[in-house]
Coordinates of C-alpha atoms in Angstrom, one line a residue:
X1 CA 9.5 17.6 -4.7
X2 CA 7.2 16.1 -6.7
X3 CA 7.8 14.7 -10.6
X4 CA 6.5 17.9 -12.7
X5 CA 6.4 16.3 -17.0
X6 CA 5.2 19.5 -17.8
X7 CA 6.6 23.1 -16.2
X8 CA 3.0 24.2 -16.1
X9 CA 2.2 21.5 -13.2
X10 CA 1.3 23.5 -10.1
X11 CA 1.2 21.5 -6.6
X12 CA -2.5 21.9 -7.0
X13 CA -2.8 20.0 -10.6
X14 CA -0.3 17.8 -7.9
X15 CA -2.0 17.4 -5.4
X16 CA -5.7 16.5 -7.4
X17 CA -3.8 13.8 -8.6
X18 CA -2.6 11.7 -5.5
X19 CA -6.2 12.9 -4.1
X20 CA -7.8 9.6 -5.5
X21 CA -4.5 7.9 -5.3
X22 CA -3.8 8.0 -1.7
X23 CA -7.0 6.2 -0.6
X24 CA -6.8 2.3 -0.8
X25 CA -10.6 1.7 -0.6
X26 CA -12.6 2.8 -3.9
X27 CA -13.8 6.5 -3.8
X28 CA -17.6 6.6 -5.7
X29 CA -18.9 9.7 -7.4
X30 CA -22.1 10.1 -9.5
X31 CA -22.9 11.5 -11.8
X32 CA -21.4 9.0 -14.7
X33 CA -22.8 7.1 -17.7
X34 CA -20.9 3.9 -18.1
X35 CA -21.8 1.8 -21.8
X36 CA -21.3 -2.0 -22.1
X37 CA -19.5 -3.2 -25.1
X38 CA -19.2 -6.5 -25.9
X39 CA -15.8 -7.7 -27.8
X40 CA -14.2 -5.7 -30.6
X41 CA -16.8 -5.4 -32.8
X42 CA -18.6 -2.5 -30.4
X43 CA -14.6 -1.6 -29.3
X44 CA -12.7 -0.6 -32.1
X45 CA -15.6 1.4 -33.9
X46 CA -16.6 3.1 -30.5
X47 CA -12.5 3.8 -30.1
X48 CA -12.2 5.5 -33.3
X49 CA -15.2 7.1 -33.5
X50 CA -14.3 8.8 -30.7
X51 CA -11.1 9.5 -31.2
X52 CA -11.9 11.0 -34.3
X53 CA -13.8 13.3 -32.7
X54 CA -11.4 14.3 -30.3
X55 CA -10.5 18.5 -29.9
X56 CA -7.6 18.3 -27.5
X57 CA -5.8 15.3 -26.9
X58 CA -5.7 11.5 -26.4
X59 CA -4.0 8.7 -24.0
X60 CA -4.2 5.5 -24.3
X61 CA -2.0 2.6 -21.7
X62 CA -2.5 -1.0 -23.9
X63 CA -0.9 -4.1 -22.8
X64 CA -1.0 -5.8 -26.4
X65 CA -1.4 -3.8 -29.6
X66 CA -1.8 -5.5 -32.9
X67 CA -1.6 -3.5 -36.1
X68 CA -3.5 -6.9 -37.4
X69 CA -7.8 -6.4 -38.7
X70 CA -10.3 -4.5 -36.9
X71 CA -7.6 -2.9 -34.2
X72 CA -5.6 -1.3 -37.5
X73 CA -8.9 1.4 -37.9
X74 CA -7.9 2.3 -34.0
X75 CA -4.5 3.3 -35.0
X76 CA -5.2 5.4 -38.4
X77 CA -7.5 7.1 -36.2
X78 CA -5.1 7.9 -33.4
X79 CA -2.0 8.6 -36.5
X80 CA -5.9 11.4 -38.1
X81 CA -5.6 12.7 -34.9
X82 CA -1.7 13.5 -34.4
X83 CA -1.5 15.2 -37.8
X84 CA -4.2 17.3 -37.6
X85 CA -2.6 18.6 -34.5
X86 CA -4.6 16.9 -31.1
X87 CA -2.3 15.7 -28.5
X88 CA -1.6 11.7 -28.6
X89 CA -0.3 10.0 -25.9
X90 CA 0.0 6.2 -26.1
X91 CA 2.1 3.7 -23.7
X92 CA 1.9 0.0 -24.3
X93 CA 3.9 -2.9 -22.2
X94 CA 7.1 -4.1 -23.3
X95 CA 6.4 -7.4 -23.4
X96 CA 2.0 -7.7 -24.2
X97 CA 3.1 -5.9 -27.8
X98 CA 6.7 -7.7 -28.1
X99 CA 5.2 -8.8 -31.5
X100 CA 4.0 -5.5 -33.0
X101 CA 7.0 -4.5 -36.2
X102 CA 9.1 -1.6 -34.8
X103 CA 7.6 -0.1 -37.9
X104 CA 4.5 0.6 -36.1
X105 CA 5.9 2.9 -33.6
X106 CA 7.3 4.6 -36.8
X107 CA 4.7 5.2 -38.2
X108 CA 3.0 6.3 -34.9
X109 CA 5.9 8.3 -34.1
X110 CA 6.1 10.0 -37.4
X111 CA 2.6 10.9 -37.3
X112 CA 2.8 13.1 -34.0
X113 CA 1.8 10.2 -31.5
X114 CA 4.1 10.3 -28.2
X115 CA 5.3 6.6 -27.9
X116 CA 6.7 5.0 -25.6
X117 CA 7.0 1.4 -24.1
X118 CA 6.8 0.4 -20.4
X119 CA 9.3 -2.2 -19.8
X120 CA 10.4 -2.9 -23.3
X121 CA 12.1 -5.9 -24.2
X122 CA 14.6 -6.3 -26.8
X123 CA 15.1 -10.0 -26.5
X124 CA 12.0 -13.0 -25.5
X125 CA 14.9 -14.0 -22.8
X126 CA 15.2 -10.9 -20.9
X127 CA 11.8 -12.7 -18.8
X128 CA 14.9 -14.4 -16.9
X129 CA 15.3 -11.0 -16.0
X130 CA 12.3 -11.6 -13.0
X131 CA 11.9 -7.8 -12.5
X132 CA 10.3 -7.7 -16.2
X133 CA 7.8 -10.3 -14.7
X134 CA 6.0 -7.3 -13.5
X135 CA 3.7 -6.3 -16.9
X136 CA 1.4 -3.4 -17.1
X137 CA -1.8 -5.4 -18.2
X138 CA -4.0 -2.0 -18.3
X139 CA -6.6 -1.2 -21.7
X140 CA -7.4 2.2 -20.8
X141 CA -8.5 5.5 -23.3
X142 CA -9.5 9.0 -22.2
X143 CA -10.2 11.5 -25.2
X144 CA -10.7 15.3 -24.1
X145 CA -10.9 14.5 -20.5
X146 CA -14.5 14.0 -21.2
X147 CA -15.1 10.0 -22.3
X148 CA -12.9 7.1 -21.4
X149 CA -12.9 3.6 -22.2
X150 CA -11.5 0.5 -19.3
X151 CA -12.2 -3.2 -19.5
X152 CA -10.7 -6.2 -20.6
X153 CA -10.1 -5.3 -24.8
X154 CA -6.9 -5.0 -25.9
X155 CA -6.0 -3.0 -29.4
X156 CA -5.7 -7.0 -31.1
X157 CA -9.0 -8.5 -33.2
X158 CA -10.9 -10.7 -31.2
X159 CA -9.9 -12.8 -34.2
X160 CA -6.4 -13.4 -34.0
X161 CA -4.5 -14.6 -30.8
X162 CA -0.3 -14.1 -31.0
X163 CA 0.3 -17.5 -29.9
X164 CA -2.4 -19.7 -31.8
X165 CA -3.3 -16.8 -34.6
X166 CA -6.9 -17.0 -36.2
X167 CA -10.1 -18.5 -35.4
X168 CA -13.7 -18.3 -37.1
X169 CA -14.8 -17.3 -34.1
X170 CA -14.1 -14.2 -32.3
X171 CA -12.6 -13.8 -28.6
X172 CA -15.2 -13.1 -25.7
X173 CA -14.1 -9.6 -23.7
X174 CA -16.1 -6.7 -22.7
X175 CA -15.3 -3.0 -21.9
X176 CA -16.9 0.0 -20.8
X177 CA -16.7 3.8 -21.9
X178 CA -17.3 6.4 -19.7
X179 CA -18.0 9.4 -19.1
X180 CA -18.7 11.4 -15.8
X181 CA -16.4 12.3 -12.8
X182 CA -14.7 8.7 -12.4
X183 CA -13.2 10.0 -15.9
X184 CA -10.1 11.9 -13.7
X185 CA -8.2 8.7 -12.0
X186 CA -8.2 7.1 -15.5
X187 CA -6.5 10.1 -16.9
X188 CA -4.0 10.7 -13.9
X189 CA -3.6 6.3 -13.6
X190 CA -2.3 6.9 -18.1
X191 CA -0.1 10.5 -17.1
X192 CA 1.3 8.0 -14.7
X193 CA 2.0 4.8 -16.9
X194 CA 2.9 7.3 -19.8
X195 CA 5.2 9.2 -17.3
X196 CA 7.3 6.3 -16.4
X197 CA 7.6 4.6 -19.3
X198 CA 9.5 7.6 -21.0
X199 CA 11.2 9.4 -17.9
X200 CA 11.2 6.4 -15.4
X201 CA 9.5 8.4 -12.8
X202 CA 6.1 9.6 -11.8
X203 CA 4.1 12.0 -9.1
X204 CA 3.4 9.0 -7.5
X205 CA 7.2 8.4 -6.3
X206 CA 7.2 11.2 -4.1
X207 CA 3.8 10.1 -2.0
X208 CA 5.9 9.3 0.8
X209 CA 7.8 12.0 1.0
X210 CA 4.9 15.0 0.8
X211 CA 3.1 13.2 3.5
X212 CA 5.9 14.3 6.0
X213 CA 5.6 17.7 5.0
X214 CA 2.4 19.5 6.7
X215 CA 1.4 22.0 4.8
X216 CA 1.8 20.0 1.8
X217 CA -0.3 17.4 3.7
X218 CA -2.9 19.5 4.1
X219 CA -3.3 20.8 0.9
X220 CA -3.8 16.9 0.5
X221 CA -5.8 16.0 2.8
X222 CA -8.3 18.9 1.1
X223 CA -8.2 17.8 -2.2
X224 CA -9.1 13.8 -0.5
X225 CA -12.3 15.6 0.8
X226 CA -12.6 17.1 -2.5
X227 CA -12.4 13.2 -4.4
X228 CA -14.6 11.7 -2.0
X229 CA -17.2 14.3 -3.4
X230 CA -21.4 13.0 -4.3
X231 CA -22.2 15.4 -6.9
X232 CA -25.0 17.9 -5.7
X233 CA -25.5 21.3 -7.4
X234 CA -23.2 23.4 -5.4
X235 CA -20.4 21.8 -6.1
X236 CA -21.0 20.7 -9.6
X237 CA -23.0 22.7 -11.7
X238 CA -22.9 22.8 -15.3
X239 CA -21.6 18.1 -15.0
X240 CA -24.8 17.6 -12.4
X241 CA -27.2 19.6 -14.3
X242 CA -26.3 16.9 -17.3
X243 CA -25.9 14.4 -15.1
X244 CA -29.8 14.8 -14.4
X245 CA -30.5 14.1 -17.4
X246 CA -29.2 10.3 -17.4
X247 CA -29.0 7.8 -14.5
X248 CA -27.1 9.3 -11.7
X249 CA -24.6 6.3 -11.9
X250 CA -22.1 5.2 -9.1
X251 CA -18.7 4.4 -10.2
X252 CA -15.3 4.1 -8.6
X253 CA -11.8 3.3 -10.7
X254 CA -9.7 1.1 -8.6
X255 CA -6.4 -0.1 -9.5
X256 CA -3.7 -2.5 -8.8
X257 CA -0.3 -2.0 -8.8
X258 CA 3.1 -2.5 -6.4
X259 CA 2.6 1.0 -4.2
X260 CA -0.5 2.1 -2.1
X261 CA -2.8 -0.3 -4.1
X262 CA -1.7 -3.1 -4.1
X263 CA -4.7 -4.4 -3.1
X264 CA -7.8 -2.6 -3.9
X265 CA -8.9 -4.6 -6.7
X266 CA -9.3 -7.8 -4.7
X267 CA -10.5 -6.0 -1.4
X268 CA -13.4 -4.9 -3.4
X269 CA -14.5 -7.9 -5.2
X270 CA -14.1 -9.7 -1.7
X271 CA -16.4 -7.4 -0.1
X272 CA -19.0 -7.6 -3.0
X273 CA -19.1 -11.1 -2.6
X274 CA -19.5 -11.5 1.4
X275 CA -22.1 -8.8 1.1
X276 CA -23.7 -11.0 -2.4
X277 CA -27.5 -11.6 -0.8
X278 CA -28.5 -13.1 -4.5
X279 CA -26.3 -14.2 -6.8
X280 CA -22.4 -14.1 -8.0
X281 CA -20.9 -13.9 -11.7
X282 CA -17.7 -14.6 -12.1
X283 CA -16.1 -14.7 -15.8
X284 CA -12.5 -14.5 -16.5
X285 CA -10.5 -16.8 -18.5
X286 CA -7.4 -16.9 -14.9
X287 CA -9.0 -17.9 -12.3
X288 CA -7.1 -19.1 -9.3
X289 CA -7.4 -16.6 -6.0
X290 CA -6.2 -15.9 -3.1
X291 CA -7.8 -18.8 0.1
X292 CA -9.9 -15.5 1.4
X293 CA -11.5 -15.3 -2.0
X294 CA -12.0 -19.5 -2.5
X295 CA -13.8 -19.3 0.7
X296 CA -15.9 -16.4 0.4
X297 CA -17.0 -18.4 -2.7
X298 CA -18.0 -21.0 -0.7
X299 CA -19.5 -20.0 1.9
X300 CA -21.8 -17.2 -0.3
X301 CA -22.9 -21.1 -2.1
X302 CA -23.1 -22.4 1.2
X303 CA -26.0 -19.8 2.7
X304 CA -27.9 -19.9 -1.0
X305 CA -26.7 -17.6 -3.1
X306 CA -26.6 -18.9 -6.4
X307 CA -22.4 -18.4 -7.7
X308 CA -21.8 -19.4 -11.2
X309 CA -17.7 -19.4 -12.5
X310 CA -17.5 -19.0 -16.4
X311 CA -13.9 -19.9 -17.1
X312 CA -12.1 -20.9 -20.5
X313 CA -13.2 -24.2 -22.4
X314 CA -11.3 -23.8 -24.8
X315 CA -7.7 -22.9 -23.0
X316 CA -4.7 -20.5 -24.8
X317 CA -2.5 -21.3 -22.1
X318 CA -2.4 -25.6 -20.5
X319 CA -0.9 -24.6 -17.3
X320 CA -4.0 -21.7 -16.5
X321 CA -6.7 -24.3 -17.4
X322 CA -4.6 -26.8 -14.7
X323 CA -4.7 -24.4 -12.0
X324 CA -8.3 -23.4 -12.4
X325 CA -9.4 -26.9 -12.7
X326 CA -7.2 -28.5 -9.5
X327 CA -10.2 -25.6 -7.8
X328 CA -13.6 -27.1 -9.2
X329 CA -13.8 -29.9 -6.8
X330 CA -13.5 -27.8 -3.5
X331 CA -15.8 -25.2 -5.2
X332 CA -18.4 -27.8 -6.0
X333 CA -18.7 -29.5 -2.9
X334 CA -20.6 -26.1 -1.7
X335 CA -23.0 -25.6 -4.4
X336 CA -21.0 -23.5 -6.9
X337 CA -21.3 -23.9 -10.5
X338 CA -18.8 -23.9 -12.7
X339 CA -18.9 -23.4 -16.9
X340 CA -16.7 -23.5 -19.4
X341 CA -17.3 -21.6 -22.4
X342 CA -16.9 -22.7 -26.2
X343 CA -17.7 -21.0 -29.0
X344 CA -14.1 -19.2 -28.7
X345 CA -11.2 -18.0 -26.5
X346 CA -12.3 -16.4 -23.5
X347 CA -10.3 -12.9 -22.0
X348 CA -13.3 -10.8 -20.0
X349 CA -12.7 -9.8 -16.7
X350 CA -16.4 -9.6 -15.2
X351 CA -17.9 -9.7 -11.6
X352 CA -21.6 -9.5 -11.2
X353 CA -23.3 -9.2 -7.6
X354 CA -26.9 -9.1 -7.2
X355 CA -29.1 -6.0 -9.0
X356 CA -26.7 -3.0 -9.1
X357 CA -23.0 -4.4 -8.4
X358 CA -20.7 -5.0 -11.1
X359 CA -16.7 -4.6 -12.0
X360 CA -15.6 -4.6 -15.9
X361 CA -11.5 -4.0 -16.1
X362 CA -8.0 -5.7 -17.0
X363 CA -7.9 -8.1 -13.5
X364 CA -7.8 -12.1 -13.5
X365 CA -8.5 -13.9 -10.3
X366 CA -5.1 -14.9 -10.4
X367 CA -1.2 -14.5 -9.0
X368 CA -0.5 -12.8 -11.6
X369 CA -2.9 -10.3 -12.0
X370 CA -3.9 -10.1 -7.9
X371 CA 0.0 -9.7 -6.7
X372 CA 2.0 -8.7 -9.5
X373 CA 0.3 -6.8 -13.0
X374 CA -0.6 -3.2 -13.0
X375 CA -4.1 -3.9 -13.5
X376 CA -7.1 -1.4 -13.5
X377 CA -10.9 -2.4 -13.3
X378 CA -14.3 0.2 -13.2
X379 CA -16.7 -0.6 -10.6
X380 CA -20.6 0.4 -11.6
X381 CA -23.1 0.5 -8.8
X382 CA -25.9 0.9 -11.4
X383 CA -29.1 -1.7 -11.9
X384 CA -29.9 -0.1 -15.1
X385 CA -26.3 -1.0 -15.9
X386 CA -26.2 -4.0 -14.2
X387 CA -29.6 -5.6 -15.5
X388 CA -27.8 -5.1 -18.9
X389 CA -24.3 -6.5 -18.2
X390 CA -26.6 -9.6 -16.3
X391 CA -28.6 -10.2 -20.0
X392 CA -25.3 -10.0 -22.1
X393 CA -24.2 -12.6 -19.4
X394 CA -27.0 -14.8 -19.4
X395 CA -25.9 -15.4 -23.5
X396 CA -22.2 -16.3 -22.3
X397 CA -23.7 -18.7 -20.3
X398 CA -25.7 -19.9 -22.3
X399 CA -23.2 -21.1 -25.0
X400 CA -21.1 -22.7 -22.0
X401 CA -20.5 -25.6 -20.9
X402 CA -21.4 -26.9 -17.3
X403 CA -18.9 -29.2 -15.4
X404 CA -20.4 -32.0 -13.4
X405 CA -19.1 -32.5 -10.6
X406 CA -16.6 -35.0 -10.2
X407 CA -16.2 -38.9 -8.4
X408 CA -14.1 -37.3 -5.3
X409 CA -12.9 -41.3 -4.1
X410 CA -12.6 -41.4 -7.5
X411 CA -10.1 -38.6 -7.9
X412 CA -9.1 -37.2 -4.7
X413 CA -5.1 -38.7 -5.0
X414 CA -4.8 -37.1 -8.8
X415 CA -6.5 -33.5 -7.3
X416 CA -4.3 -33.4 -4.8
X417 CA -1.2 -34.6 -6.7
X418 CA -2.3 -31.3 -9.1
X419 CA -3.1 -29.3 -6.4
X420 CA 0.3 -29.4 -5.4
X421 CA 2.1 -29.6 -8.4
X422 CA -0.2 -25.9 -9.0
X423 CA 0.3 -24.2 -5.6
X424 CA 4.3 -25.1 -5.1
X425 CA 4.4 -23.7 -9.0
X426 CA 2.4 -20.3 -7.7
X427 CA 4.6 -20.1 -5.0
X428 CA 8.2 -20.3 -6.7
X429 CA 6.6 -17.7 -9.2
X430 CA 5.7 -15.2 -6.7
X431 CA 9.2 -16.1 -5.2
X432 CA 11.1 -15.0 -8.1
X433 CA 9.0 -12.2 -9.1
X434 CA 10.0 -10.4 -5.6
X435 CA 6.6 -10.7 -4.3
X436 CA 6.6 -11.2 -0.4
X437 CA 3.9 -12.7 1.7
X438 CA 1.1 -15.9 1.5
X439 CA -0.6 -16.8 -1.6

């Protein structure tokens, strides 16, 4: 039987939740409105305002929560919402938010916020338990089932880092604010994370049992067809009329989890890279992708596509910098241009392809994001949005330093040594974490 977190959750509602999740490929819907938010300076006020205007519910799933600085305004908005009777649910990752004081959670609960911690860690050495290495790395919020926020921005001040403290320049990061039918899977995902953290189980656990029941499977197929809707007036009525006033953005919400959608984010990115004809811009702090992605980037550059990577110039973790840099020579040899962001820490996770495909979210291009962590991205197919994002990225690249191609003969043996070290370290890490297969 499907787990039901509330007594009034009927079978059809369970089917609706599972319909988009049962598919490994992205499900695109039209009629969405997506607004780009650059950094906490834009993100926190937009999120706080949305929460302050909530009339029914607020659901959040976050990796890091810190009460210091800018992010405190969002926490205050959550408490105000809960006190006026809004149904507020917050699930946070136990490792990412480990430094948040217990007093913060107690304050939120006293205000009426329903709290859940995903895989809590009471001691840092809890990481010796390798099952703890799979973390909830998502940054999601849905307000009143009508507004959603998806991206890479945690609830932490742009100028503050848990490891390095305060800095003068703000961290580079992106998120999007969303309206439209693509919100549905975002909401279902947050609810799944909250119920799993709170009860230890969620509705997705019973997907395999559902597949064995012919009657339930038939109903699920019906909802799968509904999930593939393309928004026409007959199907969506008022929603279609409202969407007609705006650009009909086609969007898909994609996950990386340890169940049905293990490689959805990666495969979506890989397909976009294969189909690129003019340009590919990738922004990510942690870059050590599978060989398939590296080969795709090399092939794209070789056929004349402008391929640019924007990576960290100011490193937060030295091993992450080493992992990325051992790949520089391989990619540059085929024409991939590599830049390192200089002003501050880089945390954005963005992929922009040609003139009408982009994704913004929480997933890096490294083993943790592609194999272990729970991640969430939004894919947007819309020329106006991609134009806006490209403009913002142009500014980011302009503030970066291009890494010139090294002398291959002088550094070949050192590069091989470093690559072998990183490769063996990644394999050992994944093996200890219980990840099977090649990377």
